[in-house]
Each structure stands twice: as C-alpha cells, then as structure tokens.
mmCIF file of C-alpha atoms and ligand atoms in Angstrom:
data_model
loop_
_atom_site.group_PDB
_atom_site.id
_atom_site.type_symbol
_atom_site.label_atom_id
_atom_site.label_comp_id
_atom_site.label_asym_id
_atom_site.label_seq_id
_atom_site.Cartn_x
_atom_site.Cartn_y
_atom_site.Cartn_z
ATOM 1 C CA MET A 1326 18.257 55.197 -41.774
ATOM 2 C CA ASN A 1327 15.127 57.159 -42.582
ATOM 3 C CA LEU A 1328 13.271 58.181 -39.455
ATOM 4 C CA ASP A 1329 10.601 60.097 -41.374
ATOM 5 C CA ASP A 1330 7.472 58.121 -40.541
ATOM 6 C CA SER A 1331 5.237 60.553 -42.466
ATOM 7 C CA VAL A 1332 5.948 58.572 -45.657
ATOM 8 C CA GLU A 1333 3.414 55.781 -46.014
ATOM 9 C CA GLU A 1334 4.153 52.510 -47.701
ATOM 10 C CA PRO A 1335 2.418 52.402 -51.114
ATOM 11 C CA GLU A 1336 0.236 49.384 -50.273
ATOM 12 C CA LYS A 1337 -0.890 50.961 -47.026
ATOM 13 C CA LYS A 1338 -1.774 54.221 -48.789
ATOM 14 C CA GLU A 1339 -3.856 52.380 -51.436
ATOM 15 C CA CYS A 1340 -6.006 50.942 -48.651
ATOM 16 C CA SER A 1341 -6.534 54.132 -46.685
ATOM 17 C CA PRO A 1342 -9.998 55.735 -46.871
ATOM 18 C CA VAL A 1343 -10.345 58.872 -48.984
ATOM 19 C CA CYS A 1344 -12.995 61.553 -48.394
ATOM 20 C CA VAL A 1345 -15.025 61.929 -51.599
ATOM 21 C CA GLY A 1346 -17.665 64.417 -50.537
ATOM 22 C CA LYS A 1347 -20.420 65.456 -48.193
ATOM 23 C CA GLU A 1348 -23.207 63.051 -47.317
ATOM 24 C CA ASP A 1349 -25.895 65.702 -48.017
ATOM 25 C CA ASN A 1350 -24.627 66.323 -51.554
ATOM 26 C CA ILE A 1351 -24.477 62.656 -52.515
ATOM 27 C CA LYS A 1352 -27.929 62.016 -51.078
ATOM 28 C CA LYS A 1353 -29.305 64.877 -53.203
ATOM 29 C CA SER A 1354 -27.658 63.832 -56.458
ATOM 30 C CA GLY A 1355 -27.885 60.084 -55.901
ATOM 31 C CA ARG A 1356 -24.434 59.535 -57.356
ATOM 32 C CA MET A 1357 -21.042 61.087 -57.762
ATOM 33 C CA THR A 1358 -17.652 60.294 -59.280
ATOM 34 C CA ALA A 1359 -14.312 60.474 -57.547
ATOM 35 C CA VAL A 1360 -10.684 59.571 -57.919
ATOM 36 C CA VAL A 1361 -9.431 57.425 -55.044
ATOM 37 C CA HIS A 1362 -5.694 56.763 -55.021
ATOM 38 C CA ASP A 1363 -5.632 57.306 -58.805
ATOM 39 C CA ARG A 1364 -8.529 54.902 -59.393
ATOM 40 C CA GLU A 1365 -11.804 56.275 -60.747
ATOM 41 C CA VAL A 1366 -14.910 55.174 -58.954
ATOM 42 C CA VAL A 1367 -18.607 55.964 -58.962
ATOM 43 C CA ILE A 1368 -20.541 56.191 -55.713
ATOM 44 C CA PHE A 1369 -24.298 55.589 -55.723
ATOM 45 C CA TYR A 1370 -26.784 56.406 -53.011
ATOM 46 C CA HIS A 1371 -29.759 54.141 -53.576
ATOM 47 C CA LYS A 1372 -32.604 53.316 -51.208
ATOM 48 C CA GLY A 1373 -30.677 54.440 -48.153
ATOM 49 C CA GLU A 1374 -27.450 52.607 -48.988
ATOM 50 C CA TYR A 1375 -24.135 53.641 -50.469
ATOM 51 C CA HIS A 1376 -22.320 51.607 -53.107
ATOM 52 C CA ALA A 1377 -19.001 52.276 -54.789
ATOM 53 C CA MET A 1378 -17.512 50.522 -57.799
ATOM 54 C CA ASP A 1379 -15.040 51.046 -60.632
ATOM 55 C CA ILE A 1380 -16.477 53.659 -62.926
ATOM 56 C CA ARG A 1381 -15.795 51.822 -66.215
ATOM 57 C CA CYS A 1382 -17.974 48.826 -67.096
ATOM 58 C CA TYR A 1383 -16.182 45.483 -67.125
ATOM 59 C CA HIS A 1384 -17.567 44.628 -70.567
ATOM 60 C CA SER A 1385 -16.050 47.346 -72.732
ATOM 61 C CA GLY A 1386 -15.359 50.291 -70.458
ATOM 62 C CA GLY A 1387 -18.760 51.994 -70.627
ATOM 63 C CA PRO A 1388 -19.411 54.939 -68.267
ATOM 64 C CA LEU A 1389 -21.423 53.445 -65.397
ATOM 65 C CA HIS A 1390 -21.998 56.837 -63.783
ATOM 66 C CA LEU A 1391 -24.337 57.604 -66.682
ATOM 67 C CA GLY A 1392 -26.447 54.432 -66.331
ATOM 68 C CA GLU A 1393 -29.846 53.879 -64.759
ATOM 69 C CA ILE A 1394 -30.465 51.840 -61.637
ATOM 70 C CA GLU A 1395 -33.092 49.104 -61.965
ATOM 71 C CA ASP A 1396 -34.051 46.016 -59.983
ATOM 72 C CA PHE A 1397 -33.560 42.614 -61.599
ATOM 73 C CA ASP A 1398 -34.641 39.518 -59.708
ATOM 74 C CA GLY A 1399 -35.058 41.795 -56.682
ATOM 75 C CA ARG A 1400 -31.452 43.011 -56.849
ATOM 76 C CA PRO A 1401 -30.631 46.679 -57.536
ATOM 77 C CA CYS A 1402 -28.317 46.921 -60.546
ATOM 78 C CA ILE A 1403 -26.641 49.647 -62.552
ATOM 79 C CA VAL A 1404 -27.474 49.193 -66.228
ATOM 80 C CA CYS A 1405 -24.524 50.177 -68.406
ATOM 81 C CA PRO A 1406 -25.611 52.808 -70.963
ATOM 82 C CA TRP A 1407 -23.526 51.252 -73.747
ATOM 83 C CA HIS A 1408 -24.764 47.635 -74.093
ATOM 84 C CA LYS A 1409 -27.182 47.373 -71.165
ATOM 85 C CA TYR A 1410 -25.205 44.894 -69.078
ATOM 86 C CA LYS A 1411 -26.609 44.638 -65.559
ATOM 87 C CA ILE A 1412 -24.280 44.844 -62.567
ATOM 88 C CA THR A 1413 -25.454 44.369 -59.000
ATOM 89 C CA LEU A 1414 -24.708 47.394 -56.820
ATOM 90 C CA ALA A 1415 -23.978 45.331 -53.733
ATOM 91 C CA THR A 1416 -21.615 42.688 -55.142
ATOM 92 C CA GLY A 1417 -20.514 43.696 -58.670
ATOM 93 C CA GLU A 1418 -21.964 40.531 -60.214
ATOM 94 C CA GLY A 1419 -22.911 40.505 -63.860
ATOM 95 C CA LEU A 1420 -26.506 39.296 -64.260
ATOM 96 C CA TYR A 1421 -28.013 37.734 -67.360
ATOM 97 C CA GLN A 1422 -31.104 35.810 -68.340
ATOM 98 C CA SER A 1423 -30.760 32.171 -69.226
ATOM 99 C CA ILE A 1424 -33.086 29.579 -70.622
ATOM 100 C CA ASN A 1425 -32.860 25.836 -70.877
ATOM 101 C CA PRO A 1426 -32.419 25.110 -74.620
ATOM 102 C CA LYS A 1427 -34.151 21.779 -74.129
ATOM 103 C CA ASP A 1428 -37.195 23.630 -72.843
ATOM 104 C CA PRO A 1429 -37.557 26.715 -75.053
ATOM 105 C CA SER A 1430 -40.983 27.515 -73.717
ATOM 106 C CA ALA A 1431 -39.617 27.958 -70.204
ATOM 107 C CA LYS A 1432 -39.450 31.450 -68.767
ATOM 108 C CA PRO A 1433 -35.891 32.848 -68.762
ATOM 109 C CA LYS A 1434 -34.359 33.055 -65.293
ATOM 110 C CA TRP A 1435 -31.806 35.464 -63.944
ATOM 111 C CA SER A 1436 -28.352 34.036 -63.406
ATOM 112 C CA SER A 1437 -24.991 35.404 -62.255
ATOM 113 C CA LYS A 1438 -21.745 35.418 -64.205
ATOM 114 C CA GLY A 1439 -19.917 35.977 -60.911
ATOM 115 C CA ILE A 1440 -18.160 39.116 -59.687
ATOM 116 C CA LYS A 1441 -17.159 41.219 -62.703
ATOM 117 C CA GLN A 1442 -17.038 44.766 -61.361
ATOM 118 C CA ARG A 1443 -14.793 45.666 -58.441
ATOM 119 C CA ILE A 1444 -16.758 46.980 -55.476
ATOM 120 C CA HIS A 1445 -15.204 49.354 -52.954
ATOM 121 C CA THR A 1446 -16.187 50.158 -49.394
ATOM 122 C CA VAL A 1447 -18.116 53.292 -48.463
ATOM 123 C CA THR A 1448 -18.158 54.667 -44.945
ATOM 124 C CA VAL A 1449 -19.713 57.811 -43.505
ATOM 125 C CA ASP A 1450 -18.214 59.776 -40.667
ATOM 126 C CA ASP A 1451 -19.463 63.109 -39.345
ATOM 127 C CA GLY A 1452 -21.297 63.945 -42.588
ATOM 128 C CA ASN A 1453 -18.373 63.036 -44.813
ATOM 129 C CA VAL A 1454 -18.341 60.080 -47.210
ATOM 130 C CA TYR A 1455 -15.180 57.998 -47.564
ATOM 131 C CA VAL A 1456 -14.223 55.333 -50.065
ATOM 132 C CA THR A 1457 -11.714 52.600 -49.292
ATOM 133 C CA LEU A 1458 -10.462 50.713 -52.316
ATOM 134 C CA SER A 1459 -10.975 46.972 -52.423
ATOM 135 C CA ASN A 1460 -7.815 45.024 -51.869
ATOM 136 C CA GLU A 1461 -9.452 41.671 -52.542
ATOM 137 C CA PRO A 1462 -6.832 39.512 -54.252
ATOM 138 C CA TYR A 1463 -9.128 38.169 -56.969
ATOM 139 C CA LYS A 1464 -8.896 39.571 -60.460
ATOM 140 C CA CYS A 1465 -11.968 41.501 -61.620
ATOM 141 C CA ASP A 1466 -12.661 42.145 -65.273
ATOM 142 C CA SER A 1467 -13.187 45.830 -64.445
ATOM 143 C CA ASP A 1468 -9.532 46.078 -63.326
ATOM 144 C CA PHE A 1469 -8.542 46.236 -66.994
ATOM 145 C CA TYR A 1470 -10.479 49.488 -67.539
ATOM 146 C CA ALA A 1471 -9.493 51.003 -64.187
ATOM 147 C CA THR A 1472 -5.957 51.723 -65.329
ATOM 148 C CA GLY A 1473 -4.076 53.358 -68.188
ATOM 149 C CA ASP A 1474 -5.687 54.857 -71.287
ATOM 150 C CA PHE A 1475 -9.267 54.173 -70.246
ATOM 151 C CA LYS A 1476 -9.324 56.671 -67.418
ATOM 152 C CA VAL A 1477 -12.149 59.198 -67.624
ATOM 153 C CA ILE A 1478 -10.476 61.762 -65.431
ATOM 154 C CA LYS A 1479 -6.853 62.250 -66.370
ATOM 155 C CA SER A 1480 -4.355 62.732 -63.571
ATOM 156 C CA PRO A 1481 -2.600 66.123 -63.769
ATOM 157 C CA PHE A 1482 0.700 64.354 -63.077
HETATM 158 FE FE1 FES B 205 -20.996 48.217 -70.516
HETATM 159 FE FE2 FES B 205 -20.817 47.029 -72.862
HETATM 160 S S1 FES B 205 -19.525 48.548 -72.034
HETATM 161 S S2 FES B 205 -22.315 46.825 -71.416
#
C-alpha cells in the first residue's frame, strides 16, 4: 500500500492551475505564451480581461500568439496570421461571413462555426496569473495541434 499522498493522480494534475507569470508583465505586453501541463497556450490581456487558448490555430496550426486582435460583429477575435481565420477570445468560436446565395445583393453577415479553439480558464491571485486547462469533454479542432509534432515549445523530456 502506497501511503505517499504527494503523488497526484494524472487527471487531477491536468486540472490544477499553473502560474504563468506576473499580472504586471502580461498587462504591459498584452500577451504571453506558456506551457501548462505540457500543453502550449497563449494568454491575452485585452480591454481589461484575460483570455487563454491553445496556441496553435484549429485550421492548420498557425501561431495565434503572433496574430492581431480585432473586433468582428462586436466580438474581440484573434486573427490567425496564416490564413486570417477569426477566433473569438471569449469562447473560441470560429467566425465567418455568410451571404444568402438567393439574395447576392444582401450584405454578408457574421456567423459562427461553433467552438473550434479550446479556451482555458485564467485566474489572478496576489499579482500572479494562473491558467487552468479546460477539461470540457467535447472535442475541439485545436486539440489536434495541441499535441505531438506541432508543439512550438519542445519539452526537454
Ligand atoms: Fe490559422 Fe489557417 S492556420 S487560419
């Protein structure tokens, strides 16, 4: 019988918050990258709110930490630098413009493809910023690029 309770169960560890930096530094730079339980994430500070998501774009693995933030339909989005896909910071939805083919003169309207990029939780405590990985059971397209050969920052192990 192992009485060593210092060893956490793997699932529990994956859900524990990880300190990624100081609040002052992230506020100054507006964004930062981090590795949280071997998953690479980008953390944005935008208009007084923190947002964390998988660092690789769900479309083809583009580096979201190098994208620009713009509002579309009143929703702040990161625009992927590779093919300009728009991803909402708050929910990870992919946005696109659609038109009614039966009414080609109509103005395109913004629509959602649903949640494509996995969003993680950011908390702040005593000037430190923490990220807790999402354990939502749904499959996100960005999960594919969050593992294996697509990692930006290689683990030393
Ligand atoms: Fe991001 Fe294509 S990789 S839009």
